[in-house]
PDB file of C-alpha atoms in Angstrom:
ATOM      1  CA  UNK A   9     -12.204  18.036 -13.687  1.00 40.00           C
ATOM      2  CA  UNK A  10     -15.351  16.463 -12.234  1.00 42.00           C
ATOM      3  CA  UNK A  11     -18.494  16.725 -14.363  1.00 45.00           C
ATOM      4  CA  UNK A  12     -20.247  18.629 -11.558  1.00 49.00           C
ATOM      5  CA  UNK A  13     -17.565  21.301 -11.380  1.00 58.00           C
ATOM      6  CA  UNK A  14     -18.368  24.798 -12.598  1.00 70.00           C
ATOM      7  CA  UNK A  15     -15.829  25.526 -15.368  1.00 78.00           C
ATOM      8  CA  UNK A  16     -15.136  29.178 -14.581  1.00 80.00           C
ATOM      9  CA  UNK A  17     -14.863  28.595 -10.850  1.00 85.00           C
ATOM     10  CA  UNK A  18     -12.532  25.662 -11.490  1.00 85.00           C
ATOM     11  CA  UNK A  19     -10.338  27.866 -13.652  1.00 88.00           C
ATOM     12  CA  UNK A  20     -10.063  30.492 -10.887  1.00 90.00           C
ATOM     13  CA  UNK A  21      -9.033  27.802  -8.425  1.00 86.00           C
ATOM     14  CA  UNK A  22      -6.545  26.444 -10.965  1.00 88.00           C
ATOM     15  CA  UNK A  23      -4.990  29.894 -11.225  1.00 90.00           C
ATOM     16  CA  UNK A  24      -4.758  30.206  -7.410  1.00 85.00           C
ATOM     17  CA  UNK A  25      -3.206  26.783  -7.133  1.00 83.00           C
ATOM     18  CA  UNK A  26      -0.721  27.537  -9.877  1.00 86.00           C
ATOM     19  CA  UNK A  27       0.380  30.868  -8.396  1.00 85.00           C
ATOM     20  CA  UNK A  28       0.513  29.558  -4.843  1.00 79.00           C
ATOM     21  CA  UNK A  29       3.480  27.326  -5.716  1.00 76.00           C
ATOM     22  CA  UNK A  30       5.480  29.897  -7.713  1.00 76.00           C
ATOM     23  CA  UNK A  31       7.598  32.585  -6.040  1.00 74.00           C
ATOM     24  CA  UNK A  32       8.394  34.283  -9.385  1.00 84.00           C
ATOM     25  CA  UNK A  33       4.848  34.088 -10.620  1.00 88.00           C
ATOM     26  CA  UNK A  34       3.663  33.641 -14.212  1.00 92.00           C
ATOM     27  CA  UNK A  35       2.703  35.811 -17.207  1.00 94.00           C
ATOM     28  CA  UNK A  36      -0.698  35.632 -18.855  1.00 94.00           C
ATOM     29  CA  UNK A  37       0.814  33.574 -21.673  1.00 94.00           C
ATOM     30  CA  UNK A  38       2.430  31.061 -19.232  1.00 93.00           C
ATOM     31  CA  UNK A  39      -0.758  30.697 -17.227  1.00 93.00           C
ATOM     32  CA  UNK A  40      -2.829  30.082 -20.336  1.00 93.00           C
ATOM     33  CA  UNK A  41      -0.320  27.508 -21.566  1.00 92.00           C
ATOM     34  CA  UNK A  42      -0.057  25.702 -18.214  1.00 89.00           C
ATOM     35  CA  UNK A  43      -3.810  25.553 -17.861  1.00 90.00           C
ATOM     36  CA  UNK A  44      -4.327  24.717 -21.519  1.00 89.00           C
ATOM     37  CA  UNK A  45      -6.858  27.497 -21.811  1.00 90.00           C
ATOM     38  CA  UNK A  46      -7.129  30.531 -24.212  1.00 91.00           C
ATOM     39  CA  UNK A  47      -5.744  33.834 -22.959  1.00 92.00           C
ATOM     40  CA  UNK A  48      -9.048  35.503 -23.837  1.00 92.00           C
ATOM     41  CA  UNK A  49     -10.875  33.480 -21.169  1.00 91.00           C
ATOM     42  CA  UNK A  50      -8.050  33.669 -18.576  1.00 93.00           C
ATOM     43  CA  UNK A  51      -7.473  37.455 -18.747  1.00 93.00           C
ATOM     44  CA  UNK A  52     -10.815  38.615 -17.322  1.00 92.00           C
ATOM     45  CA  UNK A  53     -10.351  36.267 -14.364  1.00 93.00           C
ATOM     46  CA  UNK A  54      -6.859  37.615 -13.714  1.00 92.00           C
ATOM     47  CA  UNK A  55      -8.053  41.215 -13.997  1.00 91.00           C
ATOM     48  CA  UNK A  56     -10.908  40.624 -11.529  1.00 90.00           C
ATOM     49  CA  UNK A  57      -8.705  38.790  -9.060  1.00 86.00           C
ATOM     50  CA  UNK A  58      -6.089  41.547  -9.285  1.00 88.00           C
ATOM     51  CA  UNK A  59      -8.690  44.264  -8.745  1.00 84.00           C
ATOM     52  CA  UNK A  60      -9.875  42.484  -5.599  1.00 79.00           C
ATOM     53  CA  UNK A  61      -6.308  42.127  -4.281  1.00 78.00           C
ATOM     54  CA  UNK A  62      -6.215  38.318  -4.406  1.00 82.00           C
ATOM     55  CA  UNK A  63      -3.315  38.370  -6.920  1.00 86.00           C
ATOM     56  CA  UNK A  64      -0.725  41.020  -7.864  1.00 87.00           C
ATOM     57  CA  UNK A  65       0.501  42.088 -11.302  1.00 88.00           C
ATOM     58  CA  UNK A  66       4.068  43.338 -11.619  1.00 88.00           C
ATOM     59  CA  UNK A  67       3.731  45.804 -14.513  1.00 84.00           C
ATOM     60  CA  UNK A  68       7.483  45.714 -15.185  1.00 85.00           C
ATOM     61  CA  UNK A  69       7.648  41.925 -15.685  1.00 90.00           C
ATOM     62  CA  UNK A  70       3.979  41.288 -16.490  1.00 91.00           C
ATOM     63  CA  UNK A  71       3.985  38.462 -13.977  1.00 92.00           C
ATOM     64  CA  UNK A  72       1.107  37.609 -11.661  1.00 92.00           C
ATOM     65  CA  UNK A  73       1.761  36.431  -8.108  1.00 88.00           C
ATOM     66  CA  UNK A  74      -0.253  35.748  -4.978  1.00 81.00           C
ATOM     67  CA  UNK A  75      -1.733  38.945  -3.478  1.00 80.00           C
ATOM     68  CA  UNK A  76      -2.393  40.151   0.005  1.00 70.00           C
ATOM     69  CA  UNK A  77      -6.043  39.094  -0.051  1.00 71.00           C
ATOM     70  CA  UNK A  78      -5.115  35.436  -0.418  1.00 72.00           C
ATOM     71  CA  UNK A  79      -2.227  35.803   1.991  1.00 66.00           C
ATOM     72  CA  UNK A  80      -4.456  37.101   4.753  1.00 62.00           C
ATOM     73  CA  UNK A  81      -7.113  34.450   4.087  1.00 63.00           C
ATOM     74  CA  UNK A  82      -4.410  31.739   4.182  1.00 66.00           C
ATOM     75  CA  UNK A  83      -2.957  33.152   7.429  1.00 62.00           C
ATOM     76  CA  UNK A  84      -6.337  32.997   9.146  1.00 55.00           C
ATOM     77  CA  UNK A  85      -6.846  29.438   7.912  1.00 60.00           C
ATOM     78  CA  UNK A  86      -3.316  28.409   8.845  1.00 58.00           C
ATOM     79  CA  UNK A  87      -3.765  29.634  12.444  1.00 61.00           C
ATOM     80  CA  UNK A  88      -6.817  27.407  12.827  1.00 59.00           C
ATOM     81  CA  UNK A  89      -5.135  24.071  12.020  1.00 74.00           C
ATOM     82  CA  UNK A  90      -1.902  22.247  12.765  1.00 84.00           C
ATOM     83  CA  UNK A  91       0.751  21.369  10.236  1.00 88.00           C
ATOM     84  CA  UNK A  92      -0.189  17.679  10.547  1.00 92.00           C
ATOM     85  CA  UNK A  93      -3.821  18.450   9.740  1.00 89.00           C
ATOM     86  CA  UNK A  94      -2.795  20.583   6.763  1.00 88.00           C
ATOM     87  CA  UNK A  95      -0.634  17.764   5.400  1.00 93.00           C
ATOM     88  CA  UNK A  96      -3.454  15.308   5.943  1.00 94.00           C
ATOM     89  CA  UNK A  97      -5.911  17.573   4.088  1.00 88.00           C
ATOM     90  CA  UNK A  98      -3.435  18.014   1.197  1.00 91.00           C
ATOM     91  CA  UNK A  99      -2.815  14.290   0.966  1.00 95.00           C
ATOM     92  CA  UNK A 100      -6.559  13.681   0.958  1.00 94.00           C
ATOM     93  CA  UNK A 101      -6.923  16.233  -1.869  1.00 89.00           C
ATOM     94  CA  UNK A 102      -4.311  14.314  -3.959  1.00 93.00           C
ATOM     95  CA  UNK A 103      -6.124  11.054  -3.230  1.00 95.00           C
ATOM     96  CA  UNK A 104      -9.425  12.542  -4.323  1.00 92.00           C
ATOM     97  CA  UNK A 105      -7.882  14.003  -7.488  1.00 88.00           C
ATOM     98  CA  UNK A 106      -5.951  10.922  -8.580  1.00 93.00           C
ATOM     99  CA  UNK A 107      -8.143   8.224  -7.066  1.00 94.00           C
ATOM    100  CA  UNK A 108      -5.125   6.502  -5.466  1.00 96.00           C
ATOM    101  CA  UNK A 109      -3.438   6.277  -2.073  1.00 97.00           C
ATOM    102  CA  UNK A 110      -1.039   9.022  -0.993  1.00 97.00           C
ATOM    103  CA  UNK A 111       1.710   8.213   1.550  1.00 98.00           C
ATOM    104  CA  UNK A 112       4.157  10.219   3.696  1.00 98.00           C
ATOM    105  CA  UNK A 113       7.486   8.907   4.979  1.00 98.00           C
ATOM    106  CA  UNK A 114      10.801   9.801   6.619  1.00 98.00           C
ATOM    107  CA  UNK A 115      14.147   8.055   6.931  1.00 97.00           C
ATOM    108  CA  UNK A 116      14.711   5.873   9.975  1.00 96.00           C
ATOM    109  CA  UNK A 117      18.216   4.524   9.815  1.00 94.00           C
ATOM    110  CA  UNK A 118      18.559   2.836   6.459  1.00 95.00           C
ATOM    111  CA  UNK A 119      14.752   2.384   6.022  1.00 96.00           C
ATOM    112  CA  UNK A 120      11.809   4.523   4.965  1.00 98.00           C
ATOM    113  CA  UNK A 121       9.332   4.711   7.841  1.00 98.00           C
ATOM    114  CA  UNK A 122       5.761   5.407   6.630  1.00 98.00           C
ATOM    115  CA  UNK A 123       3.996   7.854   8.854  1.00 97.00           C
ATOM    116  CA  UNK A 124       0.633   8.505   7.218  1.00 97.00           C
ATOM    117  CA  UNK A 125      -1.520   7.429   4.285  1.00 97.00           C
ATOM    118  CA  UNK A 126      -4.816   8.572   2.721  1.00 97.00           C
ATOM    119  CA  UNK A 127      -6.870   6.056   0.758  1.00 96.00           C
ATOM    120  CA  UNK A 128      -9.569   6.137  -1.934  1.00 94.00           C
ATOM    121  CA  UNK A 129     -12.689   3.920  -1.629  1.00 91.00           C
ATOM    122  CA  UNK A 130     -11.054   1.286  -3.783  1.00 87.00           C
ATOM    123  CA  UNK A 131      -8.000   1.007  -1.576  1.00 87.00           C
ATOM    124  CA  UNK A 132      -5.086  -1.122  -2.779  1.00 88.00           C
ATOM    125  CA  UNK A 133      -3.423  -3.358  -0.167  1.00 90.00           C
ATOM    126  CA  UNK A 134       0.370  -2.979  -0.015  1.00 93.00           C
ATOM    127  CA  UNK A 135       3.150  -2.592   2.500  1.00 93.00           C
ATOM    128  CA  UNK A 136       3.318   1.192   2.345  1.00 96.00           C
ATOM    129  CA  UNK A 137       1.233   1.568   5.515  1.00 95.00           C
ATOM    130  CA  UNK A 138       1.829   3.719   8.612  1.00 96.00           C
ATOM    131  CA  UNK A 139       4.371   1.959  10.844  1.00 96.00           C
ATOM    132  CA  UNK A 140       5.743  -0.171   8.017  1.00 97.00           C
ATOM    133  CA  UNK A 141       9.307   0.199   6.689  1.00 97.00           C
ATOM    134  CA  UNK A 142      11.050  -0.495   3.405  1.00 96.00           C
ATOM    135  CA  UNK A 143      14.730  -0.353   2.441  1.00 96.00           C
ATOM    136  CA  UNK A 144      15.616   3.243   1.514  1.00 96.00           C
ATOM    137  CA  UNK A 145      17.711   2.586  -1.600  1.00 96.00           C
ATOM    138  CA  UNK A 146      15.033   0.610  -3.523  1.00 95.00           C
ATOM    139  CA  UNK A 147      11.766   2.497  -3.747  1.00 95.00           C
ATOM    140  CA  UNK A 148      10.709   5.905  -4.908  1.00 97.00           C
ATOM    141  CA  UNK A 149      10.173   7.199  -1.355  1.00 98.00           C
ATOM    142  CA  UNK A 150      13.664   6.335  -0.253  1.00 97.00           C
ATOM    143  CA  UNK A 151      15.271   7.768  -3.357  1.00 97.00           C
ATOM    144  CA  UNK A 152      13.417  11.023  -2.727  1.00 98.00           C
ATOM    145  CA  UNK A 153      14.515  11.102   0.890  1.00 98.00           C
ATOM    146  CA  UNK A 154      18.153  10.332   0.059  1.00 98.00           C
ATOM    147  CA  UNK A 155      18.537  12.411  -3.099  1.00 97.00           C
ATOM    148  CA  UNK A 156      21.070  14.812  -1.544  1.00 97.00           C
ATOM    149  CA  UNK A 157      23.387  12.147  -0.177  1.00 97.00           C
ATOM    150  CA  UNK A 158      26.838  11.458  -1.703  1.00 96.00           C
ATOM    151  CA  UNK A 159      27.854   7.887  -2.585  1.00 96.00           C
ATOM    152  CA  UNK A 160      30.266   7.574   0.364  1.00 96.00           C
ATOM    153  CA  UNK A 161      27.446   8.723   2.732  1.00 96.00           C
ATOM    154  CA  UNK A 162      25.127   6.108   1.311  1.00 96.00           C
ATOM    155  CA  UNK A 163      27.792   3.464   1.680  1.00 95.00           C
ATOM    156  CA  UNK A 164      28.101   4.360   5.334  1.00 95.00           C
ATOM    157  CA  UNK A 165      24.342   4.123   5.836  1.00 95.00           C
ATOM    158  CA  UNK A 166      23.740   0.814   4.139  1.00 95.00           C
ATOM    159  CA  UNK A 167      26.973  -1.111   4.809  1.00 93.00           C
ATOM    160  CA  UNK A 168      28.004  -0.046   8.315  1.00 87.00           C
ATOM    161  CA  UNK A 169      27.968  -2.717  10.990  1.00 83.00           C
ATOM    162  CA  UNK A 170      28.101  -5.463   8.327  1.00 84.00           C
ATOM    163  CA  UNK A 171      24.898  -4.363   6.593  1.00 85.00           C
ATOM    164  CA  UNK A 172      24.018  -5.977   3.295  1.00 90.00           C
ATOM    165  CA  UNK A 173      21.711  -5.248   0.411  1.00 93.00           C
ATOM    166  CA  UNK A 174      19.563  -7.649  -1.594  1.00 92.00           C
ATOM    167  CA  UNK A 175      21.572  -9.343  -4.380  1.00 91.00           C
ATOM    168  CA  UNK A 176      19.665  -7.469  -7.127  1.00 90.00           C
ATOM    169  CA  UNK A 177      20.286  -4.037  -5.556  1.00 92.00           C
ATOM    170  CA  UNK A 178      23.181  -1.943  -6.814  1.00 94.00           C
ATOM    171  CA  UNK A 179      23.913   1.057  -4.586  1.00 95.00           C
ATOM    172  CA  UNK A 180      25.888   2.869  -7.308  1.00 95.00           C
ATOM    173  CA  UNK A 181      22.951   2.606  -9.700  1.00 94.00           C
ATOM    174  CA  UNK A 182      20.608   3.719  -6.948  1.00 95.00           C
ATOM    175  CA  UNK A 183      22.800   6.744  -6.318  1.00 96.00           C
ATOM    176  CA  UNK A 184      22.614   7.780  -9.967  1.00 96.00           C
ATOM    177  CA  UNK A 185      18.829   7.606  -9.737  1.00 96.00           C
ATOM    178  CA  UNK A 186      18.922   9.711  -6.559  1.00 97.00           C
ATOM    179  CA  UNK A 187      20.988  12.362  -8.340  1.00 96.00           C
ATOM    180  CA  UNK A 188      18.324  12.467 -11.035  1.00 96.00           C
ATOM    181  CA  UNK A 189      15.728  13.018  -8.302  1.00 96.00           C
ATOM    182  CA  UNK A 190      17.759  15.949  -6.981  1.00 94.00           C
ATOM    183  CA  UNK A 191      17.681  17.550 -10.407  1.00 94.00           C
ATOM    184  CA  UNK A 192      14.068  16.758 -11.324  1.00 94.00           C
ATOM    185  CA  UNK A 193      12.351  16.680  -7.942  1.00 95.00           C
ATOM    186  CA  UNK A 194      10.588  13.400  -8.761  1.00 97.00           C
ATOM    187  CA  UNK A 195      11.476   9.760  -8.144  1.00 97.00           C
ATOM    188  CA  UNK A 196       9.876   6.569  -9.467  1.00 96.00           C
ATOM    189  CA  UNK A 197       9.669   2.861  -8.713  1.00 95.00           C
ATOM    190  CA  UNK A 198       8.311   0.194 -11.044  1.00 93.00           C
ATOM    191  CA  UNK A 199       7.610  -2.859  -8.922  1.00 92.00           C
ATOM    192  CA  UNK A 200      11.063  -3.039  -7.327  1.00 92.00           C
ATOM    193  CA  UNK A 201       9.594  -3.085  -3.784  1.00 94.00           C
ATOM    194  CA  UNK A 202       6.313  -4.962  -4.410  1.00 94.00           C
ATOM    195  CA  UNK A 203       5.118  -6.616  -7.634  1.00 92.00           C
ATOM    196  CA  UNK A 204       2.366  -4.717  -9.449  1.00 93.00           C
ATOM    197  CA  UNK A 205       2.888  -1.570  -7.310  1.00 95.00           C
ATOM    198  CA  UNK A 206       4.397   1.560  -8.868  1.00 95.00           C
ATOM    199  CA  UNK A 207       5.052   4.709  -6.920  1.00 96.00           C
ATOM    200  CA  UNK A 208       5.985   8.304  -7.715  1.00 97.00           C
ATOM    201  CA  UNK A 209       7.443  10.419  -4.923  1.00 98.00           C
ATOM    202  CA  UNK A 210       8.937  13.845  -4.225  1.00 97.00           C
ATOM    203  CA  UNK A 211      11.079  15.201  -1.422  1.00 98.00           C
ATOM    204  CA  UNK A 212       9.727  17.801   1.023  1.00 97.00           C
ATOM    205  CA  UNK A 213      12.374  20.370   1.983  1.00 96.00           C
ATOM    206  CA  UNK A 214      12.767  22.887   4.799  1.00 93.00           C
ATOM    207  CA  UNK A 215      15.695  25.336   4.500  1.00 92.00           C
ATOM    208  CA  UNK A 216      16.821  23.263   1.479  1.00 92.00           C
ATOM    209  CA  UNK A 217      17.048  20.123   3.633  1.00 95.00           C
ATOM    210  CA  UNK A 218      14.943  17.043   2.875  1.00 97.00           C
ATOM    211  CA  UNK A 219      12.785  16.322   5.943  1.00 97.00           C
ATOM    212  CA  UNK A 220      10.172  13.960   4.459  1.00 98.00           C
ATOM    213  CA  UNK A 221       8.826  12.537   1.230  1.00 98.00           C
ATOM    214  CA  UNK A 222       5.374  12.418  -0.286  1.00 98.00           C
ATOM    215  CA  UNK A 223       4.355   9.590  -2.596  1.00 98.00           C
ATOM    216  CA  UNK A 224       1.432   8.383  -4.704  1.00 97.00           C
ATOM    217  CA  UNK A 225       0.840   4.634  -4.929  1.00 97.00           C
ATOM    218  CA  UNK A 226      -0.108   3.517  -8.437  1.00 95.00           C
ATOM    219  CA  UNK A 227      -1.242  -0.123  -8.863  1.00 94.00           C
ATOM    220  CA  UNK A 228      -0.220  -1.317 -12.291  1.00 93.00           C
ATOM    221  CA  UNK A 229      -3.736  -2.569 -13.213  1.00 91.00           C
ATOM    222  CA  UNK A 230      -5.132   0.985 -12.819  1.00 91.00           C
ATOM    223  CA  UNK A 231      -2.291   3.085 -14.202  1.00 90.00           C
ATOM    224  CA  UNK A 232      -2.099   4.815 -17.574  1.00 90.00           C
ATOM    225  CA  UNK A 233      -0.022   7.588 -19.094  1.00 89.00           C
ATOM    226  CA  UNK A 234      -2.610  10.257 -18.259  1.00 90.00           C
ATOM    227  CA  UNK A 235      -2.897   9.183 -14.610  1.00 91.00           C
ATOM    228  CA  UNK A 236       0.871   8.983 -14.225  1.00 91.00           C
ATOM    229  CA  UNK A 237       1.345  12.487 -15.635  1.00 91.00           C
ATOM    230  CA  UNK A 238      -1.430  13.878 -13.415  1.00 89.00           C
ATOM    231  CA  UNK A 239       0.060  12.200 -10.375  1.00 93.00           C
ATOM    232  CA  UNK A 240       3.460  13.775 -11.073  1.00 93.00           C
ATOM    233  CA  UNK A 241       1.949  17.244 -11.477  1.00 87.00           C
ATOM    234  CA  UNK A 242      -0.236  17.024  -8.407  1.00 89.00           C
ATOM    235  CA  UNK A 243       2.667  15.700  -6.363  1.00 93.00           C
ATOM    236  CA  UNK A 244       4.841  18.689  -7.285  1.00 89.00           C
ATOM    237  CA  UNK A 245       2.049  21.115  -6.373  1.00 85.00           C
ATOM    238  CA  UNK A 246       1.360  19.409  -3.035  1.00 89.00           C
ATOM    239  CA  UNK A 247       4.974  19.246  -1.903  1.00 92.00           C
ATOM    240  CA  UNK A 248       5.421  22.957  -2.718  1.00 86.00           C
ATOM    241  CA  UNK A 249       2.295  23.810  -0.657  1.00 84.00           C
ATOM    242  CA  UNK A 250       3.515  21.730   2.305  1.00 89.00           C
ATOM    243  CA  UNK A 251       6.956  23.345   2.033  1.00 90.00           C
ATOM    244  CA  UNK A 252       5.392  26.828   2.089  1.00 81.00           C
ATOM    245  CA  UNK A 253       3.439  25.975   5.263  1.00 82.00           C
ATOM    246  CA  UNK A 254       6.470  24.422   6.908  1.00 86.00           C
ATOM    247  CA  UNK A 255       8.640  27.457   6.105  1.00 83.00           C
ATOM    248  CA  UNK A 256       6.427  29.796   8.183  1.00 76.00           C
ATOM    249  CA  UNK A 257       5.430  27.343  10.924  1.00 81.00           C
ATOM    250  CA  UNK A 258       6.842  27.498  14.443  1.00 83.00           C
ATOM    251  CA  UNK A 259       5.919  23.895  15.135  1.00 86.00           C
ATOM    252  CA  UNK A 260       8.665  21.408  15.959  1.00 91.00           C
ATOM    253  CA  UNK A 261       9.450  19.357  12.860  1.00 92.00           C
ATOM    254  CA  UNK A 262      10.602  16.415  14.994  1.00 92.00           C
ATOM    255  CA  UNK A 263       7.092  16.305  16.441  1.00 92.00           C
ATOM    256  CA  UNK A 264       5.308  16.959  13.151  1.00 93.00           C
ATOM    257  CA  UNK A 265       6.977  14.076  11.307  1.00 96.00           C
ATOM    258  CA  UNK A 266       6.077  11.289  13.687  1.00 94.00           C
ATOM    259  CA  UNK A 267       3.322   8.739  13.696  1.00 90.00           C
ATOM    260  CA  UNK A 268       1.839  10.354  16.821  1.00 91.00           C
ATOM    261  CA  UNK A 269       1.553  13.594  14.898  1.00 90.00           C
ATOM    262  CA  UNK A 270      -1.010  12.059  12.554  1.00 92.00           C
ATOM    263  CA  UNK A 271      -3.135  10.264  15.113  1.00 87.00           C
ATOM    264  CA  UNK A 272      -6.719  11.408  15.710  1.00 77.00           C
ATOM    265  CA  UNK A 273      -6.908  13.620  12.664  1.00 76.00           C
TER     266      UNK A 273
END
């Protein structure tokens, strides 16, 4: 949290952010644990927000969820901007929080095609730029995009028409890593694509189908355990937000997830 942030206000926003990505909601104890804050300080905030209709309390399960007040506010906001602009704003939020570049990509044949990227002031130069491609079975982005594929489907993608993989790349091993992504929702790379560049990525789903992937680029000279953990957490929150917006949008996904969709934002 930035030094200029007001602690109580930040906690309210933390609660909103936490509940906005949970369909089942959370109990007071769970919220306090997830925010690493005492229940005594969290409870008055929850009570006030519930009284104003911004969150709901299920008295049978004691779980808090998003309320109508926030839903109506979000609906008004959503109607003002496009899905592409929402994704851009969310990626910029991640960049501001982590201090690193955030990238968005889709599969194009056997490659990841990067569509959009947001950068911090101290931008790191690497190949994960809009319009660039990287082989889908090597990096974190590709493993996130391909995590639902079976081994025979991957074989068809990467070896049809005489296709070959780099000598150090083992498709079976990559498939095992993709299966782990399907279970955990997070994929990693540790310099396999570019030296000194790590990446953490997560799939974005619509109707349980992976349509894109969101990633955070972590240069090795700036990474530490705290930053890596924060990146993973923020990535999970952001992908859930984007999925929620996509689930109620009537925009054409084939037009959203293109390079043209992110021009002139």
